Amino acid sequence: MLKDKRLRIVIGHYGSGKTEFSINYAVKLAKMGKKVALVDLDIVNLYFRSREKSNILEEMGIRVIGSSVKGAAVDIPAISSEVLMPLQDKSYEGIIDVGGDPVGARVLGMYYQYFIPEEYDMFFVLNANRPETQTVEKAIEYLRKIEDAARVKVTGIINNTHMLKSTTIEDVLRGQELAEKLSQEANLPIKYISAIESVAKELPKDLEGEIFPMTLYMREEWMV
């Protein structure tokens, strides 16, 4: 993780698990003693956004930046000026959770001038169970559309093929096959293979990409 660039942009289809990955990434960096800011740039989706867990994350020392309008009963698609803080302040390790489609990625395009190749990575979170990314052709088309909207290029792939708490090793390995094909087609490395901890520890160690165990922060105990 420490070999990744200072700014990590996380994109993917709705339901790919990009927000869960973003939160886990931020938590792991914070546990390493890093100064971390998690930017929630998702102003399209109304549910399962990283800013919903701001209290928990801030207790861990993670700066959470979301909407500029704060209030228990208010949710307005507004962007805080604080977004610029981790982009400009190089003392921060920044994770940027972007809206889950090309429309959501347009918000990122507002800040493209800050994403110079030496300072950012943009990870495409791939879930082979999502309808828009079930084939190489669909996945690469989706990836390119997000790149065009965001005006930033993807630098790596994350295999996050899952069925939430019911994820099996077979699910992840099936997703890995798709990730490898996408990697070859797009000429991009597989950076991480993310899975719930019980599955991650059983995965083969010779897979392309670093195995990334995850805690499901976005799923309440009563959720399946």
JSON list of C-alpha atoms in Angstrom, two decimals:
[
{"chain": "A", "resi": 1, "resn": "MET", "atom": "CA", "xyz": [0.00, 0.00, 0.00]},
{"chain": "A", "resi": 2, "resn": "LEU", "atom": "CA", "xyz": [2.79, 2.41, 0.82]},
{"chain": "A", "resi": 3, "resn": "LYS", "atom": "CA", "xyz": [4.12, 2.02, -2.74]},
{"chain": "A", "resi": 4, "resn": "ASP", "atom": "CA", "xyz": [0.89, 3.48, -4.12]},
{"chain": "A", "resi": 5, "resn": "LYS", "atom": "CA", "xyz": [0.84, 7.17, -5.00]},
{"chain": "A", "resi": 6, "resn": "ARG", "atom": "CA", "xyz": [-0.16, 9.74, -2.36]},
{"chain": "A", "resi": 7, "resn": "LEU", "atom": "CA", "xyz": [-3.60, 10.34, -3.87]},
{"chain": "A", "resi": 8, "resn": "ARG", "atom": "CA", "xyz": [-5.67, 7.21, -4.45]},
{"chain": "A", "resi": 9, "resn": "ILE", "atom": "CA", "xyz": [-8.84, 7.62, -6.53]},
{"chain": "A", "resi": 10, "resn": "VAL", "atom": "CA", "xyz": [-11.33, 4.76, -6.31]},
{"chain": "A", "resi": 11, "resn": "ILE", "atom": "CA", "xyz": [-13.90, 4.26, -9.07]},
{"chain": "A", "resi": 12, "resn": "GLY", "atom": "CA", "xyz": [-16.26, 1.47, -10.11]},
{"chain": "A", "resi": 13, "resn": "HIS", "atom": "CA", "xyz": [-19.77, 0.41, -10.95]},
{"chain": "A", "resi": 14, "resn": "TYR", "atom": "CA", "xyz": [-22.58, 0.82, -8.40]},
{"chain": "A", "resi": 15, "resn": "GLY", "atom": "CA", "xyz": [-22.38, -2.17, -6.09]},
{"chain": "A", "resi": 16, "resn": "SER", "atom": "CA", "xyz": [-18.78, -2.94, -7.00]},
{"chain": "A", "resi": 17, "resn": "GLY", "atom": "CA", "xyz": [-17.71, -2.32, -3.40]},
{"chain": "A", "resi": 18, "resn": "LYS", "atom": "CA", "xyz": [-15.62, 0.77, -4.11]},
{"chain": "A", "resi": 19, "resn": "THR", "atom": "CA", "xyz": [-16.80, 2.57, -0.97]},
{"chain": "A", "resi": 20, "resn": "GLU", "atom": "CA", "xyz": [-16.08, -0.43, 1.24]},
{"chain": "A", "resi": 21, "resn": "PHE", "atom": "CA", "xyz": [-12.63, -0.70, -0.31]},
{"chain": "A", "resi": 22, "resn": "SER", "atom": "CA", "xyz": [-12.01, 3.04, 0.16]},
{"chain": "A", "resi": 23, "resn": "ILE", "atom": "CA", "xyz": [-12.90, 2.88, 3.84]},
{"chain": "A", "resi": 24, "resn": "ASN", "atom": "CA", "xyz": [-10.77, -0.22, 4.45]},
{"chain": "A", "resi": 25, "resn": "TYR", "atom": "CA", "xyz": [-7.86, 1.38, 2.63]},
{"chain": "A", "resi": 26, "resn": "ALA", "atom": "CA", "xyz": [-8.13, 4.52, 4.75]},
{"chain": "A", "resi": 27, "resn": "VAL", "atom": "CA", "xyz": [-8.33, 2.47, 7.96]},
{"chain": "A", "resi": 28, "resn": "LYS", "atom": "CA", "xyz": [-5.26, 0.42, 7.06]},
{"chain": "A", "resi": 29, "resn": "LEU", "atom": "CA", "xyz": [-3.24, 3.57, 6.33]},
{"chain": "A", "resi": 30, "resn": "ALA", "atom": "CA", "xyz": [-4.37, 5.16, 9.60]},
{"chain": "A", "resi": 31, "resn": "LYS", "atom": "CA", "xyz": [-3.30, 2.06, 11.53]},
{"chain": "A", "resi": 32, "resn": "MET", "atom": "CA", "xyz": [0.15, 2.49, 9.95]},
{"chain": "A", "resi": 33, "resn": "GLY", "atom": "CA", "xyz": [0.30, 5.91, 11.57]},
{"chain": "A", "resi": 34, "resn": "LYS", "atom": "CA", "xyz": [-0.34, 7.89, 8.39]},
{"chain": "A", "resi": 35, "resn": "LYS", "atom": "CA", "xyz": [-2.19, 11.19, 8.22]},
{"chain": "A", "resi": 36, "resn": "VAL", "atom": "CA", "xyz": [-5.26, 10.23, 6.18]},
{"chain": "A", "resi": 37, "resn": "ALA", "atom": "CA", "xyz": [-8.10, 12.09, 4.51]},
{"chain": "A", "resi": 38, "resn": "LEU", "atom": "CA", "xyz": [-11.04, 10.24, 2.94]},
{"chain": "A", "resi": 39, "resn": "VAL", "atom": "CA", "xyz": [-12.92, 12.34, 0.40]},
{"chain": "A", "resi": 40, "resn": "ASP", "atom": "CA", "xyz": [-16.48, 11.27, -0.43]},
{"chain": "A", "resi": 41, "resn": "LEU", "atom": "CA", "xyz": [-17.16, 12.68, -3.90]},
{"chain": "A", "resi": 42, "resn": "ASP", "atom": "CA", "xyz": [-20.32, 10.64, -4.46]},
{"chain": "A", "resi": 43, "resn": "ILE", "atom": "CA", "xyz": [-23.14, 13.13, -4.91]},
{"chain": "A", "resi": 44, "resn": "VAL", "atom": "CA", "xyz": [-25.22, 10.81, -7.12]},
{"chain": "A", "resi": 45, "resn": "ASN", "atom": "CA", "xyz": [-25.95, 7.78, -4.97]},
{"chain": "A", "resi": 46, "resn": "LEU", "atom": "CA", "xyz": [-28.11, 8.28, -1.86]},
{"chain": "A", "resi": 47, "resn": "TYR", "atom": "CA", "xyz": [-27.05, 5.13, -0.02]},
{"chain": "A", "resi": 48, "resn": "PHE", "atom": "CA", "xyz": [-23.91, 3.41, 1.31]},
{"chain": "A", "resi": 49, "resn": "ARG", "atom": "CA", "xyz": [-21.58, 6.40, 1.12]},
{"chain": "A", "resi": 50, "resn": "SER", "atom": "CA", "xyz": [-18.36, 6.67, 3.07]},
{"chain": "A", "resi": 51, "resn": "ARG", "atom": "CA", "xyz": [-19.41, 9.88, 4.82]},
{"chain": "A", "resi": 52, "resn": "GLU", "atom": "CA", "xyz": [-22.14, 7.89, 6.60]},
{"chain": "A", "resi": 53, "resn": "LYS", "atom": "CA", "xyz": [-19.34, 6.34, 8.70]},
{"chain": "A", "resi": 54, "resn": "SER", "atom": "CA", "xyz": [-17.61, 9.63, 9.49]},
{"chain": "A", "resi": 55, "resn": "ASN", "atom": "CA", "xyz": [-17.99, 9.25, 13.27]},
{"chain": "A", "resi": 56, "resn": "ILE", "atom": "CA", "xyz": [-16.29, 5.85, 13.33]},
{"chain": "A", "resi": 57, "resn": "LEU", "atom": "CA", "xyz": [-13.57, 6.94, 10.92]},
{"chain": "A", "resi": 58, "resn": "GLU", "atom": "CA", "xyz": [-12.81, 10.19, 12.70]},
{"chain": "A", "resi": 59, "resn": "GLU", "atom": "CA", "xyz": [-12.37, 8.24, 15.95]},
{"chain": "A", "resi": 60, "resn": "MET", "atom": "CA", "xyz": [-9.59, 6.39, 14.10]},
{"chain": "A", "resi": 61, "resn": "GLY", "atom": "CA", "xyz": [-7.97, 9.70, 13.19]},
{"chain": "A", "resi": 62, "resn": "ILE", "atom": "CA", "xyz": [-9.22, 9.80, 9.59]},
{"chain": "A", "resi": 63, "resn": "ARG", "atom": "CA", "xyz": [-10.36, 13.16, 8.21]},
{"chain": "A", "resi": 64, "resn": "VAL", "atom": "CA", "xyz": [-13.66, 12.62, 6.35]},
{"chain": "A", "resi": 65, "resn": "ILE", "atom": "CA", "xyz": [-14.73, 15.20, 3.76]},
{"chain": "A", "resi": 66, "resn": "GLY", "atom": "CA", "xyz": [-18.19, 15.02, 2.23]},
{"chain": "A", "resi": 67, "resn": "SER", "atom": "CA", "xyz": [-21.06, 17.35, 1.49]},
{"chain": "A", "resi": 68, "resn": "SER", "atom": "CA", "xyz": [-20.69, 21.04, 2.30]},
{"chain": "A", "resi": 69, "resn": "VAL", "atom": "CA", "xyz": [-24.20, 20.97, 3.81]},
{"chain": "A", "resi": 70, "resn": "LYS", "atom": "CA", "xyz": [-24.29, 19.20, 7.15]},
{"chain": "A", "resi": 71, "resn": "GLY", "atom": "CA", "xyz": [-27.43, 18.27, 9.01]},
{"chain": "A", "resi": 72, "resn": "ALA", "atom": "CA", "xyz": [-29.19, 15.12, 10.15]},
{"chain": "A", "resi": 73, "resn": "ALA", "atom": "CA", "xyz": [-32.18, 15.65, 7.87]},
{"chain": "A", "resi": 74, "resn": "VAL", "atom": "CA", "xyz": [-30.39, 17.33, 4.96]},
{"chain": "A", "resi": 75, "resn": "ASP", "atom": "CA", "xyz": [-28.69, 15.67, 2.01]},
{"chain": "A", "resi": 76, "resn": "ILE", "atom": "CA", "xyz": [-27.93, 18.08, -0.80]},
{"chain": "A", "resi": 77, "resn": "PRO", "atom": "CA", "xyz": [-25.58, 17.26, -3.73]},
{"chain": "A", "resi": 78, "resn": "ALA", "atom": "CA", "xyz": [-23.04, 19.90, -2.75]},
{"chain": "A", "resi": 79, "resn": "ILE", "atom": "CA", "xyz": [-19.25, 19.63, -2.66]},
{"chain": "A", "resi": 80, "resn": "SER", "atom": "CA", "xyz": [-17.25, 21.02, 0.22]},
{"chain": "A", "resi": 81, "resn": "SER", "atom": "CA", "xyz": [-14.34, 23.35, -0.50]},
{"chain": "A", "resi": 82, "resn": "GLU", "atom": "CA", "xyz": [-12.40, 21.13, 1.93]},
{"chain": "A", "resi": 83, "resn": "VAL", "atom": "CA", "xyz": [-11.91, 18.69, -0.95]},
{"chain": "A", "resi": 84, "resn": "LEU", "atom": "CA", "xyz": [-8.93, 20.81, -1.99]},
{"chain": "A", "resi": 85, "resn": "MET", "atom": "CA", "xyz": [-7.21, 20.29, 1.34]},
{"chain": "A", "resi": 86, "resn": "PRO", "atom": "CA", "xyz": [-5.75, 16.78, 0.75]},
{"chain": "A", "resi": 87, "resn": "LEU", "atom": "CA", "xyz": [-5.17, 17.61, -2.93]},
{"chain": "A", "resi": 88, "resn": "GLN", "atom": "CA", "xyz": [-2.95, 20.57, -2.01]},
{"chain": "A", "resi": 89, "resn": "ASP", "atom": "CA", "xyz": [-1.57, 19.51, 1.38]},
{"chain": "A", "resi": 90, "resn": "LYS", "atom": "CA", "xyz": [1.05, 16.85, 0.66]},
{"chain": "A", "resi": 91, "resn": "SER", "atom": "CA", "xyz": [1.24, 15.82, 4.31]},
{"chain": "A", "resi": 92, "resn": "TYR", "atom": "CA", "xyz": [-1.99, 13.85, 3.74]},
{"chain": "A", "resi": 93, "resn": "GLU", "atom": "CA", "xyz": [-2.47, 10.42, 2.26]},
{"chain": "A", "resi": 94, "resn": "GLY", "atom": "CA", "xyz": [-5.69, 10.96, 0.28]},
{"chain": "A", "resi": 95, "resn": "ILE", "atom": "CA", "xyz": [-8.37, 8.43, -0.70]},
{"chain": "A", "resi": 96, "resn": "ILE", "atom": "CA", "xyz": [-11.05, 9.77, -3.03]},
{"chain": "A", "resi": 97, "resn": "ASP", "atom": "CA", "xyz": [-14.29, 7.76, -3.28]},
{"chain": "A", "resi": 98, "resn": "VAL", "atom": "CA", "xyz": [-15.93, 8.75, -6.57]},
{"chain": "A", "resi": 99, "resn": "GLY", "atom": "CA", "xyz": [-19.58, 8.34, -7.68]},
{"chain": "A", "resi": 100, "resn": "GLY", "atom": "CA", "xyz": [-20.31, 5.00, -9.29]},
{"chain": "A", "resi": 101, "resn": "ASP", "atom": "CA", "xyz": [-20.79, 5.79, -12.97]},
{"chain": "A", "resi": 102, "resn": "PRO", "atom": "CA", "xyz": [-19.55, 8.20, -15.66]},
{"chain": "A", "resi": 103, "resn": "VAL", "atom": "CA", "xyz": [-22.02, 10.83, -14.44]},
{"chain": "A", "resi": 104, "resn": "GLY", "atom": "CA", "xyz": [-20.62, 10.62, -10.92]},
{"chain": "A", "resi": 105, "resn": "ALA", "atom": "CA", "xyz": [-17.07, 10.72, -12.27]},
{"chain": "A", "resi": 106, "resn": "ARG", "atom": "CA", "xyz": [-17.67, 14.13, -13.84]},
{"chain": "A", "resi": 107, "resn": "VAL", "atom": "CA", "xyz": [-17.28, 15.64, -10.38]},
{"chain": "A", "resi": 108, "resn": "LEU", "atom": "CA", "xyz": [-13.70, 14.37, -10.28]},
{"chain": "A", "resi": 109, "resn": "GLY", "atom": "CA", "xyz": [-13.05, 16.14, -13.57]},
{"chain": "A", "resi": 110, "resn": "MET", "atom": "CA", "xyz": [-13.36, 19.46, -11.73]},
{"chain": "A", "resi": 111, "resn": "TYR", "atom": "CA", "xyz": [-10.04, 18.69, -10.01]},
{"chain": "A", "resi": 112, "resn": "TYR", "atom": "CA", "xyz": [-8.12, 16.98, -12.82]},
{"chain": "A", "resi": 113, "resn": "GLN", "atom": "CA", "xyz": [-5.32, 19.57, -12.74]},
{"chain": "A", "resi": 114, "resn": "TYR", "atom": "CA", "xyz": [-4.24, 18.22, -9.34]},
{"chain": "A", "resi": 115, "resn": "PHE", "atom": "CA", "xyz": [-3.78, 14.67, -10.62]},
{"chain": "A", "resi": 116, "resn": "ILE", "atom": "CA", "xyz": [-0.33, 14.61, -12.12]},
{"chain": "A", "resi": 117, "resn": "PRO", "atom": "CA", "xyz": [1.03, 11.12, -12.91]},
{"chain": "A", "resi": 118, "resn": "GLU", "atom": "CA", "xyz": [3.66, 11.20, -10.17]},
{"chain": "A", "resi": 119, "resn": "GLU", "atom": "CA", "xyz": [1.14, 11.85, -7.41]},
{"chain": "A", "resi": 120, "resn": "TYR", "atom": "CA", "xyz": [-1.98, 9.78, -8.06]},
{"chain": "A", "resi": 121, "resn": "ASP", "atom": "CA", "xyz": [-3.28, 6.27, -8.65]},
{"chain": "A", "resi": 122, "resn": "MET", "atom": "CA", "xyz": [-6.79, 5.60, -9.91]},
{"chain": "A", "resi": 123, "resn": "PHE", "atom": "CA", "xyz": [-8.09, 2.13, -9.10]},
{"chain": "A", "resi": 124, "resn": "PHE", "atom": "CA", "xyz": [-10.95, 0.53, -11.03]},
{"chain": "A", "resi": 125, "resn": "VAL", "atom": "CA", "xyz": [-12.90, -1.73, -8.68]},
{"chain": "A", "resi": 126, "resn": "LEU", "atom": "CA", "xyz": [-14.19, -4.72, -10.64]},
{"chain": "A", "resi": 127, "resn": "ASN", "atom": "CA", "xyz": [-17.05, -6.90, -9.42]},
{"chain": "A", "resi": 128, "resn": "ALA", "atom": "CA", "xyz": [-17.78, -9.63, -11.97]},
{"chain": "A", "resi": 129, "resn": "ASN", "atom": "CA", "xyz": [-21.31, -9.96, -10.54]},
{"chain": "A", "resi": 130, "resn": "ARG", "atom": "CA", "xyz": [-22.40, -6.49, -11.65]},
{"chain": "A", "resi": 131, "resn": "PRO", "atom": "CA", "xyz": [-24.33, -6.46, -14.95]},
{"chain": "A", "resi": 132, "resn": "GLU", "atom": "CA", "xyz": [-22.32, -3.63, -16.54]},
{"chain": "A", "resi": 133, "resn": "THR", "atom": "CA", "xyz": [-18.95, -5.28, -15.85]},
{"chain": "A", "resi": 134, "resn": "GLN", "atom": "CA", "xyz": [-19.60, -9.01, -16.34]},
{"chain": "A", "resi": 135, "resn": "THR", "atom": "CA", "xyz": [-17.51, -9.29, -19.51]},
{"chain": "A", "resi": 136, "resn": "VAL", "atom": "CA", "xyz": [-14.19, -7.85, -20.61]},
{"chain": "A", "resi": 137, "resn": "GLU", "atom": "CA", "xyz": [-15.92, -5.84, -23.32]},
{"chain": "A", "resi": 138, "resn": "LYS", "atom": "CA", "xyz": [-18.42, -4.30, -20.91]},
{"chain": "A", "resi": 139, "resn": "ALA", "atom": "CA", "xyz": [-15.83, -3.68, -18.21]},
{"chain": "A", "resi": 140, "resn": "ILE", "atom": "CA", "xyz": [-13.37, -1.89, -20.47]},
{"chain": "A", "resi": 141, "resn": "GLU", "atom": "CA", "xyz": [-16.15, 0.21, -22.01]},
{"chain": "A", "resi": 142, "resn": "TYR", "atom": "CA", "xyz": [-17.30, 1.24, -18.53]},
{"chain": "A", "resi": 143, "resn": "LEU", "atom": "CA", "xyz": [-13.73, 1.97, -17.47]},
{"chain": "A", "resi": 144, "resn": "ARG", "atom": "CA", "xyz": [-13.06, 4.18, -20.51]},
{"chain": "A", "resi": 145, "resn": "LYS", "atom": "CA", "xyz": [-16.30, 6.11, -20.03]},
{"chain": "A", "resi": 146, "resn": "ILE", "atom": "CA", "xyz": [-15.32, 6.91, -16.46]},
{"chain": "A", "resi": 147, "resn": "GLU", "atom": "CA", "xyz": [-11.84, 7.96, -17.57]},
{"chain": "A", "resi": 148, "resn": "ASP", "atom": "CA", "xyz": [-13.32, 10.30, -20.16]},
{"chain": "A", "resi": 149, "resn": "ALA", "atom": "CA", "xyz": [-15.73, 11.84, -17.68]},
{"chain": "A", "resi": 150, "resn": "ALA", "atom": "CA", "xyz": [-13.11, 12.20, -14.94]},
{"chain": "A", "resi": 151, "resn": "ARG", "atom": "CA", "xyz": [-10.34, 13.37, -17.30]},
{"chain": "A", "resi": 152, "resn": "VAL", "atom": "CA", "xyz": [-8.00, 11.06, -15.37]},
{"chain": "A", "resi": 153, "resn": "LYS", "atom": "CA", "xyz": [-6.52, 7.69, -16.36]},
{"chain": "A", "resi": 154, "resn": "VAL", "atom": "CA", "xyz": [-6.91, 4.42, -14.48]},
{"chain": "A", "resi": 155, "resn": "THR", "atom": "CA", "xyz": [-3.61, 3.01, -13.19]},
{"chain": "A", "resi": 156, "resn": "GLY", "atom": "CA", "xyz": [-4.69, -0.32, -11.70]},
{"chain": "A", "resi": 157, "resn": "ILE", "atom": "CA", "xyz": [-7.47, -2.88, -11.23]},
{"chain": "A", "resi": 158, "resn": "ILE", "atom": "CA", "xyz": [-8.97, -4.22, -8.02]},
{"chain": "A", "resi": 159, "resn": "ASN", "atom": "CA", "xyz": [-10.75, -7.57, -8.13]},
{"chain": "A", "resi": 160, "resn": "ASN", "atom": "CA", "xyz": [-13.56, -7.14, -5.61]},
{"chain": "A", "resi": 161, "resn": "THR", "atom": "CA", "xyz": [-15.95, -9.79, -6.88]},
{"chain": "A", "resi": 162, "resn": "HIS", "atom": "CA", "xyz": [-18.25, -10.48, -3.96]},
{"chain": "A", "resi": 163, "resn": "MET", "atom": "CA", "xyz": [-21.65, -11.54, -2.68]},
{"chain": "A", "resi": 164, "resn": "LEU", "atom": "CA", "xyz": [-21.37, -9.46, 0.49]},
{"chain": "A", "resi": 165, "resn": "LYS", "atom": "CA", "xyz": [-21.27, -11.74, 3.56]},
{"chain": "A", "resi": 166, "resn": "SER", "atom": "CA", "xyz": [-22.00, -14.80, 1.39]},
{"chain": "A", "resi": 167, "resn": "THR", "atom": "CA", "xyz": [-18.84, -14.39, -0.71]},
{"chain": "A", "resi": 168, "resn": "THR", "atom": "CA", "xyz": [-16.97, -17.63, -1.44]},
{"chain": "A", "resi": 169, "resn": "ILE", "atom": "CA", "xyz": [-13.46, -18.39, -2.66]},
{"chain": "A", "resi": 170, "resn": "GLU", "atom": "CA", "xyz": [-15.02, -19.47, -5.96]},
{"chain": "A", "resi": 171, "resn": "ASP", "atom": "CA", "xyz": [-16.62, -16.03, -6.38]},
{"chain": "A", "resi": 172, "resn": "VAL", "atom": "CA", "xyz": [-13.27, -14.29, -5.96]},
{"chain": "A", "resi": 173, "resn": "LEU", "atom": "CA", "xyz": [-11.41, -16.68, -8.28]},
{"chain": "A", "resi": 174, "resn": "ARG", "atom": "CA", "xyz": [-14.07, -16.27, -10.97]},
{"chain": "A", "resi": 175, "resn": "GLY", "atom": "CA", "xyz": [-13.63, -12.52, -10.68]},
{"chain": "A", "resi": 176, "resn": "GLN", "atom": "CA", "xyz": [-9.87, -12.95, -10.86]},
{"chain": "A", "resi": 177, "resn": "GLU", "atom": "CA", "xyz": [-10.21, -14.61, -14.26]},
{"chain": "A", "resi": 178, "resn": "LEU", "atom": "CA", "xyz": [-12.13, -11.60, -15.54]},
{"chain": "A", "resi": 179, "resn": "ALA", "atom": "CA", "xyz": [-9.65, -9.19, -13.89]},
{"chain": "A", "resi": 180, "resn": "GLU", "atom": "CA", "xyz": [-6.74, -10.94, -15.63]},
{"chain": "A", "resi": 181, "resn": "LYS", "atom": "CA", "xyz": [-8.43, -10.65, -19.01]},
{"chain": "A", "resi": 182, "resn": "LEU", "atom": "CA", "xyz": [-9.21, -6.98, -18.38]},
{"chain": "A", "resi": 183, "resn": "SER", "atom": "CA", "xyz": [-5.63, -6.44, -17.26]},
{"chain": "A", "resi": 184, "resn": "GLN", "atom": "CA", "xyz": [-4.31, -7.78, -20.55]},
{"chain": "A", "resi": 185, "resn": "GLU", "atom": "CA", "xyz": [-6.85, -5.92, -22.68]},
{"chain": "A", "resi": 186, "resn": "ALA", "atom": "CA", "xyz": [-6.37, -2.57, -20.93]},
{"chain": "A", "resi": 187, "resn": "ASN", "atom": "CA", "xyz": [-2.65, -3.04, -20.20]},
{"chain": "A", "resi": 188, "resn": "LEU", "atom": "CA", "xyz": [-3.20, -2.33, -16.51]},
{"chain": "A", "resi": 189, "resn": "PRO", "atom": "CA", "xyz": [-1.89, -4.23, -13.47]},
{"chain": "A", "resi": 190, "resn": "ILE", "atom": "CA", "xyz": [-4.10, -5.99, -10.95]},
{"chain": "A", "resi": 191, "resn": "LYS", "atom": "CA", "xyz": [-3.18, -4.15, -7.75]},
{"chain": "A", "resi": 192, "resn": "TYR", "atom": "CA", "xyz": [-5.41, -5.81, -5.16]},
{"chain": "A", "resi": 193, "resn": "ILE", "atom": "CA", "xyz": [-7.70, -8.79, -4.64]},
{"chain": "A", "resi": 194, "resn": "SER", "atom": "CA", "xyz": [-10.09, -7.68, -1.91]},
{"chain": "A", "resi": 195, "resn": "ALA", "atom": "CA", "xyz": [-12.37, -10.01, 0.02]},
{"chain": "A", "resi": 196, "resn": "ILE", "atom": "CA", "xyz": [-13.89, -10.45, 3.46]},
{"chain": "A", "resi": 197, "resn": "GLU", "atom": "CA", "xyz": [-11.29, -11.68, 5.93]},
{"chain": "A", "resi": 198, "resn": "SER", "atom": "CA", "xyz": [-12.61, -15.25, 6.18]},
{"chain": "A", "resi": 199, "resn": "VAL", "atom": "CA", "xyz": [-12.25, -15.67, 2.41]},
{"chain": "A", "resi": 200, "resn": "ALA", "atom": "CA", "xyz": [-9.06, -13.65, 1.95]},
{"chain": "A", "resi": 201, "resn": "LYS", "atom": "CA", "xyz": [-7.05, -15.93, 4.23]},
{"chain": "A", "resi": 202, "resn": "GLU", "atom": "CA", "xyz": [-8.01, -18.97, 2.13]},
{"chain": "A", "resi": 203, "resn": "LEU", "atom": "CA", "xyz": [-7.09, -17.54, -1.28]},
{"chain": "A", "resi": 204, "resn": "PRO", "atom": "CA", "xyz": [-4.10, -18.93, -3.18]},
{"chain": "A", "resi": 205, "resn": "LYS", "atom": "CA", "xyz": [-0.96, -16.89, -2.54]},
{"chain": "A", "resi": 206, "resn": "ASP", "atom": "CA", "xyz": [0.22, -16.92, -6.15]},
{"chain": "A", "resi": 207, "resn": "LEU", "atom": "CA", "xyz": [-2.55, -14.75, -7.58]},
{"chain": "A", "resi": 208, "resn": "GLU", "atom": "CA", "xyz": [-1.65, -11.58, -9.46]},
{"chain": "A", "resi": 209, "resn": "GLY", "atom": "CA", "xyz": [-2.23, -8.67, -7.10]},
{"chain": "A", "resi": 210, "resn": "GLU", "atom": "CA", "xyz": [-1.95, -8.21, -3.34]},
{"chain": "A", "resi": 211, "resn": "ILE", "atom": "CA", "xyz": [-4.58, -9.97, -1.23]},
{"chain": "A", "resi": 212, "resn": "PHE", "atom": "CA", "xyz": [-6.49, -7.29, 0.68]},
{"chain": "A", "resi": 213, "resn": "PRO", "atom": "CA", "xyz": [-8.64, -8.54, 3.62]},
{"chain": "A", "resi": 214, "resn": "MET", "atom": "CA", "xyz": [-11.66, -6.33, 4.31]},
{"chain": "A", "resi": 215, "resn": "THR", "atom": "CA", "xyz": [-14.03, -5.60, 7.16]},
{"chain": "A", "resi": 216, "resn": "LEU", "atom": "CA", "xyz": [-17.57, -4.75, 6.06]},
{"chain": "A", "resi": 217, "resn": "TYR", "atom": "CA", "xyz": [-17.93, -1.34, 7.67]},
{"chain": "A", "resi": 218, "resn": "MET", "atom": "CA", "xyz": [-20.87, -0.39, 5.43]},
{"chain": "A", "resi": 219, "resn": "ARG", "atom": "CA", "xyz": [-22.96, -3.46, 6.33]},
{"chain": "A", "resi": 220, "resn": "GLU", "atom": "CA", "xyz": [-24.77, -3.35, 9.65]},
{"chain": "A", "resi": 221, "resn": "GLU", "atom": "CA", "xyz": [-24.85, -6.54, 11.71]},
{"chain": "A", "resi": 222, "resn": "TRP", "atom": "CA", "xyz": [-28.47, -7.22, 10.75]},
{"chain": "A", "resi": 223, "resn": "MET", "atom": "CA", "xyz": [-27.78, -6.90, 7.03]},
{"chain": "A", "resi": 224, "resn": "VAL", "atom": "CA", "xyz": [-27.11, -10.06, 5.04]}
]
